[in-house]
Coordinates of C-alpha atoms (C1' of nucleotides) in Angstrom, one line a residue:
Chain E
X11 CA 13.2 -28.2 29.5
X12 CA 14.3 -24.5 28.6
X13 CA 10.6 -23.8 27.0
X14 CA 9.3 -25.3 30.8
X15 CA 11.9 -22.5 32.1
X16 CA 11.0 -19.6 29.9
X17 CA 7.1 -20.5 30.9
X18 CA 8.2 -20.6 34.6
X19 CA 9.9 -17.4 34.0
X20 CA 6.5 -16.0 32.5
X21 CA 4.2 -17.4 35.0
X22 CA 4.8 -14.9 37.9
X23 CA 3.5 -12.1 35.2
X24 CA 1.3 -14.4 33.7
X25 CA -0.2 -14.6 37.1
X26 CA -0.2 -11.0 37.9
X27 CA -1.8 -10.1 34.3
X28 CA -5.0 -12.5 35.4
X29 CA -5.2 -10.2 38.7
X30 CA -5.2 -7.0 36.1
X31 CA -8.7 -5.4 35.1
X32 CA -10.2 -7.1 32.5
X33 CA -9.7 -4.0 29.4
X34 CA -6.2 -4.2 30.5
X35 CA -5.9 -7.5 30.2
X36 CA -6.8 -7.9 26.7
X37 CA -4.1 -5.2 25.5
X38 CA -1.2 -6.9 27.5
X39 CA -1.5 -10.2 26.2
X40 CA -2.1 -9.1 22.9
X41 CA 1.0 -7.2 22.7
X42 CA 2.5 -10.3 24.6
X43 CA 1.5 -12.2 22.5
X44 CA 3.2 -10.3 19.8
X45 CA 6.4 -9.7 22.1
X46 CA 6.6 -13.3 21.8
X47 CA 6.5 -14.2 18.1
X48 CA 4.7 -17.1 16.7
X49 CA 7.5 -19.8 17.4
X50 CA 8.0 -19.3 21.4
X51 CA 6.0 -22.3 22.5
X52 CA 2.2 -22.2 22.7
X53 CA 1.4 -21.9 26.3
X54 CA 1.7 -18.6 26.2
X55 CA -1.0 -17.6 23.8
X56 CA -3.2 -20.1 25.6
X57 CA -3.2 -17.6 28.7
X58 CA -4.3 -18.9 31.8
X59 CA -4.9 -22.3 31.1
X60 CA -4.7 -24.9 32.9
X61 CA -2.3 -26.3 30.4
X62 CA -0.1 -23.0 31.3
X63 CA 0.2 -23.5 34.9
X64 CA 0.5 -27.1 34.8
X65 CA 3.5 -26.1 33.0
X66 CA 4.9 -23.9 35.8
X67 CA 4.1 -26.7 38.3
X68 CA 5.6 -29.5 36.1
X69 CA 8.8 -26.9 36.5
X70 CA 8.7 -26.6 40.1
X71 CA 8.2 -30.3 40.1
X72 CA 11.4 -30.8 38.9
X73 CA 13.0 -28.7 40.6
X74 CA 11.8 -30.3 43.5
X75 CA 13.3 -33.3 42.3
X76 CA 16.8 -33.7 44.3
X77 CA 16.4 -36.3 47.1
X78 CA 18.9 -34.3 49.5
X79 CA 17.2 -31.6 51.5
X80 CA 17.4 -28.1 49.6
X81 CA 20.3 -26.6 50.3
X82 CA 20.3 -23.8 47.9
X83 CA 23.1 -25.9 45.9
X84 CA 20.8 -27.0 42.8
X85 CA 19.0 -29.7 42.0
X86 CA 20.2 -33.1 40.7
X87 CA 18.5 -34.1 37.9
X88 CA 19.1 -37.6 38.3
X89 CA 16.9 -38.1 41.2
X90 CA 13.5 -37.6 41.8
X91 CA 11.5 -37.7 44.3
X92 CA 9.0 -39.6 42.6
X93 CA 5.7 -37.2 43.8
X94 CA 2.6 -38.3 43.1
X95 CA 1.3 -34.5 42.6
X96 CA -1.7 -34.5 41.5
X97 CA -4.6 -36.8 40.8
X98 CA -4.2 -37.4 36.7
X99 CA -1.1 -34.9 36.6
X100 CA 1.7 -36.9 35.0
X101 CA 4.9 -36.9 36.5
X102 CA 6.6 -34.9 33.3
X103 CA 10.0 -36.4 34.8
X104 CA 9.2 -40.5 33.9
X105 CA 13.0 -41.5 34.4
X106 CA 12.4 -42.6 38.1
X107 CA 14.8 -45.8 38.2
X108 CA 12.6 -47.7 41.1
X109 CA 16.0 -48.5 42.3
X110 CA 16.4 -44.8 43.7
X111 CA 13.2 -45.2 45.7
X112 CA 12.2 -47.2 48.7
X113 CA 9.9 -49.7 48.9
X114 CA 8.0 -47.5 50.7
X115 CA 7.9 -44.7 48.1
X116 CA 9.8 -42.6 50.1
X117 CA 13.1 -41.0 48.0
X118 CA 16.3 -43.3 49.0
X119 CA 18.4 -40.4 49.3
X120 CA 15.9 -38.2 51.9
X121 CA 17.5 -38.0 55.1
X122 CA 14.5 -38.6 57.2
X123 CA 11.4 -40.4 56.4
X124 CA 9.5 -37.1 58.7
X125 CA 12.1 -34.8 56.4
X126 CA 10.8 -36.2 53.2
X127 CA 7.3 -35.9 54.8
X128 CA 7.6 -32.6 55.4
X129 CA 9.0 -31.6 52.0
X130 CA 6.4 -33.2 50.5
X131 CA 3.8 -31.7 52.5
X132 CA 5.6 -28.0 51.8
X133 CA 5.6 -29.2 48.0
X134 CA 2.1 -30.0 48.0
X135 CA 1.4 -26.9 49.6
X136 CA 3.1 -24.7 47.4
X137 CA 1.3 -26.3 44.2
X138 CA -1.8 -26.5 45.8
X139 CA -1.6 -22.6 46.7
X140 CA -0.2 -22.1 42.8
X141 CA -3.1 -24.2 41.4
X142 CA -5.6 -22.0 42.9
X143 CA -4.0 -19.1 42.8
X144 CA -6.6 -17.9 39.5
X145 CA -9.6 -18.4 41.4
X146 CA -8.7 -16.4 44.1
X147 CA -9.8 -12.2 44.5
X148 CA -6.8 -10.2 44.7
X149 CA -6.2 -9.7 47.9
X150 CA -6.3 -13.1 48.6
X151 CA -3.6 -13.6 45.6
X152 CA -1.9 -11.1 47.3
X153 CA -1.5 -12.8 50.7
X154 CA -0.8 -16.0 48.6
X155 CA 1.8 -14.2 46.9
X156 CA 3.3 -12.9 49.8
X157 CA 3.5 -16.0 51.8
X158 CA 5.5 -17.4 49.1
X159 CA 7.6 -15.1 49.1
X160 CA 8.1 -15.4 52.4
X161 CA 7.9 -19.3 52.1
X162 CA 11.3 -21.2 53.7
X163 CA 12.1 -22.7 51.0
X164 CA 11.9 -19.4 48.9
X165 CA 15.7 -19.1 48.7
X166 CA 16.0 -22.0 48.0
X167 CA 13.9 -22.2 44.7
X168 CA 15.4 -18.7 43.9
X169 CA 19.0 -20.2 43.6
X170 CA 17.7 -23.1 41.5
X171 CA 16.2 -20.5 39.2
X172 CA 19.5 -18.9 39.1
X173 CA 21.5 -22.5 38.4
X174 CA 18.5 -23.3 35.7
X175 CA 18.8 -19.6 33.9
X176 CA 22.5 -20.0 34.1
X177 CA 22.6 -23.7 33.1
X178 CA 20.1 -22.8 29.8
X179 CA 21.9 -20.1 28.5
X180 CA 18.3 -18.0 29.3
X181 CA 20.3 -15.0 30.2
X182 CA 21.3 -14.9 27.1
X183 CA 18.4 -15.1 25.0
X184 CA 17.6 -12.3 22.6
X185 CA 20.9 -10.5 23.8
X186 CA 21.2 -9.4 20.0
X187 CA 21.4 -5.6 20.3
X188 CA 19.3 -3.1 18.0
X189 CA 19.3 -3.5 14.7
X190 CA 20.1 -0.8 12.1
X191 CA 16.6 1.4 11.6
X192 CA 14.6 -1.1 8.9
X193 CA 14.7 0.7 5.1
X194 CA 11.1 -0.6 4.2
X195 CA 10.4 1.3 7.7
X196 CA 12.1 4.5 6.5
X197 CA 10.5 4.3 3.1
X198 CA 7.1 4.3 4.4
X199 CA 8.3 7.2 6.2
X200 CA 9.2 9.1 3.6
X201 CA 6.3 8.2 1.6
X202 CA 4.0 9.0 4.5
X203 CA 6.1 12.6 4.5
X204 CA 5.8 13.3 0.5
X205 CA 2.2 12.6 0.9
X206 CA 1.4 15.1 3.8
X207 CA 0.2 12.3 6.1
X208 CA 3.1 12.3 8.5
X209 CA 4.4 15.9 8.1
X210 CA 4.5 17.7 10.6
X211 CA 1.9 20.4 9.7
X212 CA -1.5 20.1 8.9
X213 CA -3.0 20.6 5.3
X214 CA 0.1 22.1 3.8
X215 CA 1.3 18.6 2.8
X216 CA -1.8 17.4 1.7
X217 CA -2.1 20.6 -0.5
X218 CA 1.3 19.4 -2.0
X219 CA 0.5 16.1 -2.7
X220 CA -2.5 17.6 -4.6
X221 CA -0.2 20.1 -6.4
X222 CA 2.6 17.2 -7.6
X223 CA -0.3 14.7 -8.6
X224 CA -2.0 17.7 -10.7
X225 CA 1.3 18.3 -12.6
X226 CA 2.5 15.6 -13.3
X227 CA -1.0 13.7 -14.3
X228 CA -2.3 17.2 -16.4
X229 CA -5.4 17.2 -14.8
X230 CA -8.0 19.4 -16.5
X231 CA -8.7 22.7 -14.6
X232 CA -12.1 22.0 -13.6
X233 CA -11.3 19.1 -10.9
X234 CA -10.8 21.6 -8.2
X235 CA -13.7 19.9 -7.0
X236 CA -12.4 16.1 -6.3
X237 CA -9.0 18.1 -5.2
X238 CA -11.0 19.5 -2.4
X239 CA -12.8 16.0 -2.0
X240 CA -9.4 14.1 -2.0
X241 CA -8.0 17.0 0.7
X242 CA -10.6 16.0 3.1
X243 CA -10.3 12.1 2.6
X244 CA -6.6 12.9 3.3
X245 CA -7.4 14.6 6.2
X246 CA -9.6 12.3 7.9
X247 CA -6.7 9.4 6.8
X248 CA -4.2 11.6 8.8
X249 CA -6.2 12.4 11.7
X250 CA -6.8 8.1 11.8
X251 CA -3.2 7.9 11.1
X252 CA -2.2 10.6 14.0
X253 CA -4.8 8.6 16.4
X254 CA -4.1 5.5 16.5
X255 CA -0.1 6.5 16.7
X256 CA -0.4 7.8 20.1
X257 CA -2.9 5.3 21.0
X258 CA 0.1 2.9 20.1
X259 CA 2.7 5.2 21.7
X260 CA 0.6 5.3 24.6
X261 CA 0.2 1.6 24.8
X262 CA 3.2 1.1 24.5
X263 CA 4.3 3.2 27.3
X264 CA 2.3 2.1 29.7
X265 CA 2.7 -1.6 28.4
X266 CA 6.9 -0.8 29.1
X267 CA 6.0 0.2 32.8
X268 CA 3.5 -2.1 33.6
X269 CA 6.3 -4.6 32.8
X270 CA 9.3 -3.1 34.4
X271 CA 7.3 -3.0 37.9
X272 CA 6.7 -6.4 37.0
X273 CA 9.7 -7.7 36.6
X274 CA 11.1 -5.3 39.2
X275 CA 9.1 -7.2 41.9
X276 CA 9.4 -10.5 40.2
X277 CA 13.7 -9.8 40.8
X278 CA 12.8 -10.2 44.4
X279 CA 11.3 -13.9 43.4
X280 CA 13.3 -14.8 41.0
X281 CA 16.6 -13.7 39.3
X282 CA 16.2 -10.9 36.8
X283 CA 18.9 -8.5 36.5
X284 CA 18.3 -4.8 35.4
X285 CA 20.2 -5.6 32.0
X286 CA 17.6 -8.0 30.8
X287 CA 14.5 -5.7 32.3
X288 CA 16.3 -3.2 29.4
X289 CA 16.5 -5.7 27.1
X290 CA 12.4 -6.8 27.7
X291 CA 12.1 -2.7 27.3
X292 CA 13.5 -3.2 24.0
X293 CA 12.2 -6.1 23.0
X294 CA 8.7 -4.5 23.2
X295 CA 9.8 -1.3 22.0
X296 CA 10.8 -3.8 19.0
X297 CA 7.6 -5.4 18.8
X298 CA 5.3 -1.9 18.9
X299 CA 7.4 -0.1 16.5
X300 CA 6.7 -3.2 14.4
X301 CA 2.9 -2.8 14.7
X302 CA 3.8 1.1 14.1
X303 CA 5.5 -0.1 10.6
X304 CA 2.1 -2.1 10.1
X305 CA 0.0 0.7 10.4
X306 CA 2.2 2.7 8.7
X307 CA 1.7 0.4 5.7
X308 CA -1.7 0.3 5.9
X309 CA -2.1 4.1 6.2
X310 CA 0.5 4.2 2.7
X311 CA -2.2 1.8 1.3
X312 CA -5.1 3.7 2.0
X313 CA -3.2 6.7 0.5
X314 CA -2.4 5.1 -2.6
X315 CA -6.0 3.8 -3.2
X316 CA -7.4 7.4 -2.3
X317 CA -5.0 9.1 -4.8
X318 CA -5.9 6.3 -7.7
X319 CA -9.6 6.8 -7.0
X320 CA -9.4 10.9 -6.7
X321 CA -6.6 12.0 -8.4
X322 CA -5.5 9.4 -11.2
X323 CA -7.0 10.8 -14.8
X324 CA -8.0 8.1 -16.3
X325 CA -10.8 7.5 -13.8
X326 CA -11.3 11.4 -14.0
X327 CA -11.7 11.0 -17.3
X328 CA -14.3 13.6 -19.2
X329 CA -15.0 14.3 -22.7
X330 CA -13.8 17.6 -23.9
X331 CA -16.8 19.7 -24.4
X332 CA -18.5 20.2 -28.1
X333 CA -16.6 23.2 -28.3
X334 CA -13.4 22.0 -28.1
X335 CA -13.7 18.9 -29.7
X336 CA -14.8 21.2 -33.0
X337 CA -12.1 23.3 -32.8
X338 CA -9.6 20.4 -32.7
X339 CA -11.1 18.6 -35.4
X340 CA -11.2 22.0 -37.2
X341 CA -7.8 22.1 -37.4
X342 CA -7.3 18.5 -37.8
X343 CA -9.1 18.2 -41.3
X344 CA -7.6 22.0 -42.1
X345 CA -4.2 20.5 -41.9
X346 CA -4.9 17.2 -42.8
X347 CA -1.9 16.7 -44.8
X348 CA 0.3 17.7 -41.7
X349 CA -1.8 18.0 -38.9
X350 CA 1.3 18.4 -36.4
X351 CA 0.5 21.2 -34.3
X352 CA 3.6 23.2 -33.7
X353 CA 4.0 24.5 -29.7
X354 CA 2.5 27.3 -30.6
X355 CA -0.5 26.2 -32.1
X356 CA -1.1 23.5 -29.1
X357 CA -0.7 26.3 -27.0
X358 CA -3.1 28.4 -29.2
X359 CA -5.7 25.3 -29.2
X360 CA -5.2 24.6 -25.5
X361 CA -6.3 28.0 -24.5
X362 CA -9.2 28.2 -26.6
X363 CA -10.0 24.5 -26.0
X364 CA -9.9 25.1 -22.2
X365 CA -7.5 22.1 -21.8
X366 CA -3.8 21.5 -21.5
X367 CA -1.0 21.4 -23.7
X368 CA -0.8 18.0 -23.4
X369 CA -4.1 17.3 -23.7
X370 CA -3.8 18.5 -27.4
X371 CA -1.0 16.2 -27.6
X372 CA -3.1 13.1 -26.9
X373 CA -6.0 14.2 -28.9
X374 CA -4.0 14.9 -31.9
X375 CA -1.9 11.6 -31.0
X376 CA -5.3 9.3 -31.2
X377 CA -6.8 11.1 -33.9
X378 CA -3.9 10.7 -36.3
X379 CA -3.6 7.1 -35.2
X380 CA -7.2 6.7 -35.3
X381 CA -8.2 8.2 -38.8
X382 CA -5.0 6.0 -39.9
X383 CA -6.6 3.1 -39.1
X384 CA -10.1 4.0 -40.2
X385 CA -10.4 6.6 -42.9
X386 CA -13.3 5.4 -44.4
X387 CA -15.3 6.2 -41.1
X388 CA -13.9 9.7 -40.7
X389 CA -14.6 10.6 -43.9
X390 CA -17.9 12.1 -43.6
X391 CA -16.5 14.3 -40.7
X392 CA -13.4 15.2 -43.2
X393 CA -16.2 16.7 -45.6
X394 CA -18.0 18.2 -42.9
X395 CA -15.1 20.0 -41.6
X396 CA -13.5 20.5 -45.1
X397 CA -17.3 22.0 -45.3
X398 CA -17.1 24.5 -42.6
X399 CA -13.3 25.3 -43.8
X400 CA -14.6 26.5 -46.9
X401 CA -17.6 28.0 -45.5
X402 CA -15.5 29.9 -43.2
X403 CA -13.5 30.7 -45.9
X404 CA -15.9 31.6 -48.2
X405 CA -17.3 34.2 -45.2
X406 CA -14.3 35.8 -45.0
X407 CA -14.0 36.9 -48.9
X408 CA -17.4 38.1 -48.8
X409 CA -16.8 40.3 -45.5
X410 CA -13.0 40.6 -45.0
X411 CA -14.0 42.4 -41.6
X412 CA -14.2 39.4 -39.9
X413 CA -11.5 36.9 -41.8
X414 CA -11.3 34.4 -38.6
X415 CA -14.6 33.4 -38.6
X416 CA -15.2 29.5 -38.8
X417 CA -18.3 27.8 -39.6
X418 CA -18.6 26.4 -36.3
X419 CA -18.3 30.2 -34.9
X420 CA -17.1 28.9 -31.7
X421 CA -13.1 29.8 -32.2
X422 CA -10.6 30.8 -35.4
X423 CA -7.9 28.9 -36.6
X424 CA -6.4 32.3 -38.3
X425 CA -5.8 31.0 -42.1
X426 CA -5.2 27.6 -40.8
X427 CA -6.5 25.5 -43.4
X428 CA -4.7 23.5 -46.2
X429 CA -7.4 24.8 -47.2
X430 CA -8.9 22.8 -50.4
X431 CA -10.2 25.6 -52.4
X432 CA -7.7 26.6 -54.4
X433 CA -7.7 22.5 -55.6
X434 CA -8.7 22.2 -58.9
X435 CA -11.7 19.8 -59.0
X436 CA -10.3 16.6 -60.5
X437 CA -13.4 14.9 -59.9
X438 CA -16.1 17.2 -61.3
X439 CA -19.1 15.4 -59.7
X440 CA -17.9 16.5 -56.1
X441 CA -18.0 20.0 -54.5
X442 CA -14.7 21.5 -54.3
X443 CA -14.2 20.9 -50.5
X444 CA -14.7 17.6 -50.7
X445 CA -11.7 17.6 -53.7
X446 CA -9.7 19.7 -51.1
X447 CA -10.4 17.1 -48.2
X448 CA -9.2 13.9 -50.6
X449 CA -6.2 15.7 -51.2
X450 CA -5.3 17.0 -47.8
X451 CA -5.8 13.5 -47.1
X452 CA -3.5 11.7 -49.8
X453 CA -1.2 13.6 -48.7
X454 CA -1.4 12.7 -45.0
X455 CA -1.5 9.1 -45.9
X456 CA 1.8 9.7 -48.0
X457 CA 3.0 10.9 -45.1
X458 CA 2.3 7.9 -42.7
X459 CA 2.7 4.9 -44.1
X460 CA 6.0 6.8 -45.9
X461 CA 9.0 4.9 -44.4
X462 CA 12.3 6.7 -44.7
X463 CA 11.7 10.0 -44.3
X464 CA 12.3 11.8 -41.3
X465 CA 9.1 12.5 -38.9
X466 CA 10.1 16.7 -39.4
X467 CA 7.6 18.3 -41.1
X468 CA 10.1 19.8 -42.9
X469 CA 11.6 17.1 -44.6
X470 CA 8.5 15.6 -44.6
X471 CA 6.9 18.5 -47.0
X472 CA 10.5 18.3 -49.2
X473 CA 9.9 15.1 -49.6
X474 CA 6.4 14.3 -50.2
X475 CA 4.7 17.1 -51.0
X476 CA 6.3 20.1 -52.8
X477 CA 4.6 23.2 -52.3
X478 CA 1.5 23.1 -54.0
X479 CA -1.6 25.6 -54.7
X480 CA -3.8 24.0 -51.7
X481 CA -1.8 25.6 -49.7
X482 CA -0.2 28.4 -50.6
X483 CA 1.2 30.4 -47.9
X484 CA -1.5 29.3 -45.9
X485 CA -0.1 28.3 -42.8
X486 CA 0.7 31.3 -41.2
X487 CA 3.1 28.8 -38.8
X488 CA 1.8 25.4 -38.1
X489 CA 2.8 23.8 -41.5
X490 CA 6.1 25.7 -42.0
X491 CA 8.2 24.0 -39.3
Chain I
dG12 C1' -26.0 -3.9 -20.1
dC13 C1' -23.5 -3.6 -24.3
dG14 C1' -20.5 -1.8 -27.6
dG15 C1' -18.4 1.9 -29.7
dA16 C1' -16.2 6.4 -28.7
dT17 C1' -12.8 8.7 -26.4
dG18 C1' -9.1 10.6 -23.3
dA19 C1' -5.1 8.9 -21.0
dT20 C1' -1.1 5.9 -20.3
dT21 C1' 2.7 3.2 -21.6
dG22 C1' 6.6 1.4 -24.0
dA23 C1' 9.3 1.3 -28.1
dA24 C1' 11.5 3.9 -31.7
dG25 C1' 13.9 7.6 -33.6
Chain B
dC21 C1' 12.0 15.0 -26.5
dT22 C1' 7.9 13.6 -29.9
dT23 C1' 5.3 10.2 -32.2
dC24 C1' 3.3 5.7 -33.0
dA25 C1' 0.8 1.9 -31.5
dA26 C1' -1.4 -0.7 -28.2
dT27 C1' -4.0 -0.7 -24.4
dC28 C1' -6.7 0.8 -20.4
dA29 C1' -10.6 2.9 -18.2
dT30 C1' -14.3 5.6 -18.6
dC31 C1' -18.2 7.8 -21.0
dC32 C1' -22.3 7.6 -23.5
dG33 C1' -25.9 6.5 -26.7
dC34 C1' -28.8 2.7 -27.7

DNA sequence: GCGGATGATTGAAG
DNA sequence: CTTCAATCATCCGC
């Protein structure tokens, strides 16, 4: 009975939405649709059916229903007036005791059998008039509409709508005031803001988002490039973003006063006071700011994969170039039995590696772990770089003009090496870098797979490897901390 | 396309 | 904080 109600209550705008241009039409009972959440009866989302406005006549029907002429005092449920309404229409009020009707057919309680005949014929009238009311151009709908309103037995229906929406409580449907603002809502606002989408100036955000992701993921220099790549993406994302929020905004605005005429004229019909128009505002209001939180969401989401797919490292990932690579592993195999870079040499290696601090970190990170796990394989490049370090060496004994020179000729490691010449060969077959390289390496194995000692490279050299003649004074930094 | 190489990330440990 | 160890994701040579 109250869901018959509610869909009398939404036929009047049901019926002026069909009388709406068709592109209007589409938005208003979308939103409607919305405004009315999934578990509101399904009439509504069937729009003009006939199953909706058999649902606003079954209403009237019963309302029609009290056997004493319409007095404006409400109906009485318990009698009916037994109608036969419409050819394969079923009367949707079947308790009709056959008692309360005359033999004839005619209502018991009707004061006249010309009355009743009357009635009927006005009811009949008024539900023939509704049921064609779709098929009819607008200013026929219009004259329709206003000879119901003008109808005699106008008032009369307006009361009973009053007694019915009084009766079911309707008034107070959804009178639940605002709720507090949603946090997920804010969140997304505040994400939107940190990533320059929402903010209120153009590029400046985006720029920033670009500046924290660069710090804190230590991008390499040299992606200046996909920056400039992700800034556009961004843009366009905010321009969608900025777009479709006014569309929204706009939508909804006009939705709000398309409504409150509505129901404004539909007060004259039937009750609606100016408190529940508010609340309707609100209501939809609610339900756009919802769809607002949805493309809020969405926009967040299309952030996040932009960011992953531009800015995350690990999909930007590059080899270092030959260079650098050779001057890392250059210092690797010169300090092989410690090769802990202090700050200062990272630093040193970073800016003549072109790449960031901790960049060095990581390399020197997976190569310790690395040639721990497979020495055999590194090997060869230990002698090869052992190789150089000698060479280099070598080079600068012969010409002390130009001591940093390295085999690779690419960048110095000043003096860096543990350098393995001063080793004594204590295997006579093997060229004394290769000796130097073993030893070095010893050493660094000492140090890992040593348990108790402290990771310091000081109490790592107390401990395990006094100072020795393969490196004496060598390290004009790196090893001594 | 596959598999190894490699740079980055992550979580635990100290 | 750094380092280790495992892992991921991409690169790159075959």
């Amino acid at each position: 009975m109250q869901q018959d109600c509610v869909v009398t209550m939404y036929s009047y705008l049901d019926f002026c939405i069909c009388r709406m241009p068709i592109s209007m039409q589409g938005h208003v009972f979308f939103y409607l649709s919305i405004a009315r959440g999934p578990h509101r009866g399904d009439a509504w989302t069937h729009t003009h059916t006939h199953t909706h406005t058999h649902s606003s006549i079954n209403v009237l029907f019963r309302m029609l229903q009290p056997q004493q002429p319409i007095t404006g005092n409400g109906p009485s449920a318990s009698r009916g007036l037994g109608l036969n309404v419409h050819p394969g229409m079923h009367p949707l009020n079947p308790v009709h005791p056959h008692s309360q009707h005359r033999p004839d057919g005619v209502p018991a309680g009707l004061e006249g059998i010309e009355n009743g005949h009357d009635n009927r014929r006005d009811i009949k009238d008024i539900l023939q008039q509704i049921m064609t009311i779709t098929d009819q151009s607008l200013d026929e709908a219009q004259a329709k509409k206003h000879a119901l309103n003008c109808h005699r037995m106008k008032p009369a229906l307006f009361s009973v709508l009053c007694e019915i929406k009084e009766k079911t409580g309707l008034s107070m449907r959804n009178a639940q005031e605002e709720e507090p603002p949603d946090p997920q809502l804010v969140r997304l606002d505040n994400m939107l803001l940190a990533e320059g989408v929402a903010g209120p100036e153009k590029g400046g955000g985006a720029a920033a988002a670009v500046s924290a992701a660069t710090s804190s993921g230590g991008m390499s220099p040299d992606s200046s490039l996909g920056h400039s790549d992700y800034k556009s993406k961004l843009s366009q994302i905010r321009n969608i973003y900025h777009t479709e929020l006014e569309k929204y905004e706009q939508a909804c605005s006009e939705f709000t006063t398309h409504v409150m005429n509505l129901l404004r004229e539909q007060s004259r019909t039937r009750p609606v006071s100016p408190r529940e128009i508010e609340r309707m505002v609100a209501i939809i209001h609610r339900k756009f700011s919802s769809i607002q939180s949805q493309l809020k969401q969405s926009t967040c989401e299309a952030v996040m994969i932009l960011r992953s797919r531009f800015l995350d490292a690990r999909r930007k990932r590059r080899n270092f170039s030959k260079q650098a690579t050779e001057g890392l592993n250059e210092y690797f195999y010169s300090h092989l039995s410690n090769p802990y870079p202090s700050e200062e040499a990272k630093e040193e290696l970073a800016k003549q590696c072109s790449i960031t601090m901790s960049q060095v970190s990581n390399w020197f990170g997976n190569k310790r772990i690395r040639y721990k796990r497979n020495i055999g394989k590194f090997q060869e490049e230990a002698n090869l770089y052992a190789m150089k370090t000698a060479l280099g060496a070598t080079q600068s004994e012969e010409s002390p003009h130009t001591p940093n020179s390295t085999g690779s000729g690419s960048f110095s490691m000043s003096g860096s090496a543990d350098c393995f010449l001063g080793v004594p060969p204590m295997n006579g077959g093997q060229p004394p870098y290769h000796m130097g390289a073993q030893d070095a390496q010893s050493r660094f194995l000492e140090r890992l797979y040593s348990t108790s000692e402290s990771r310091t490279n000081g109490n790592w050299q107390e401990q395990n490897t006094p100072p020795s003649a393969t490196s004496p004074g060598s390290d004009h930094s790196d090893n001594s901390d």
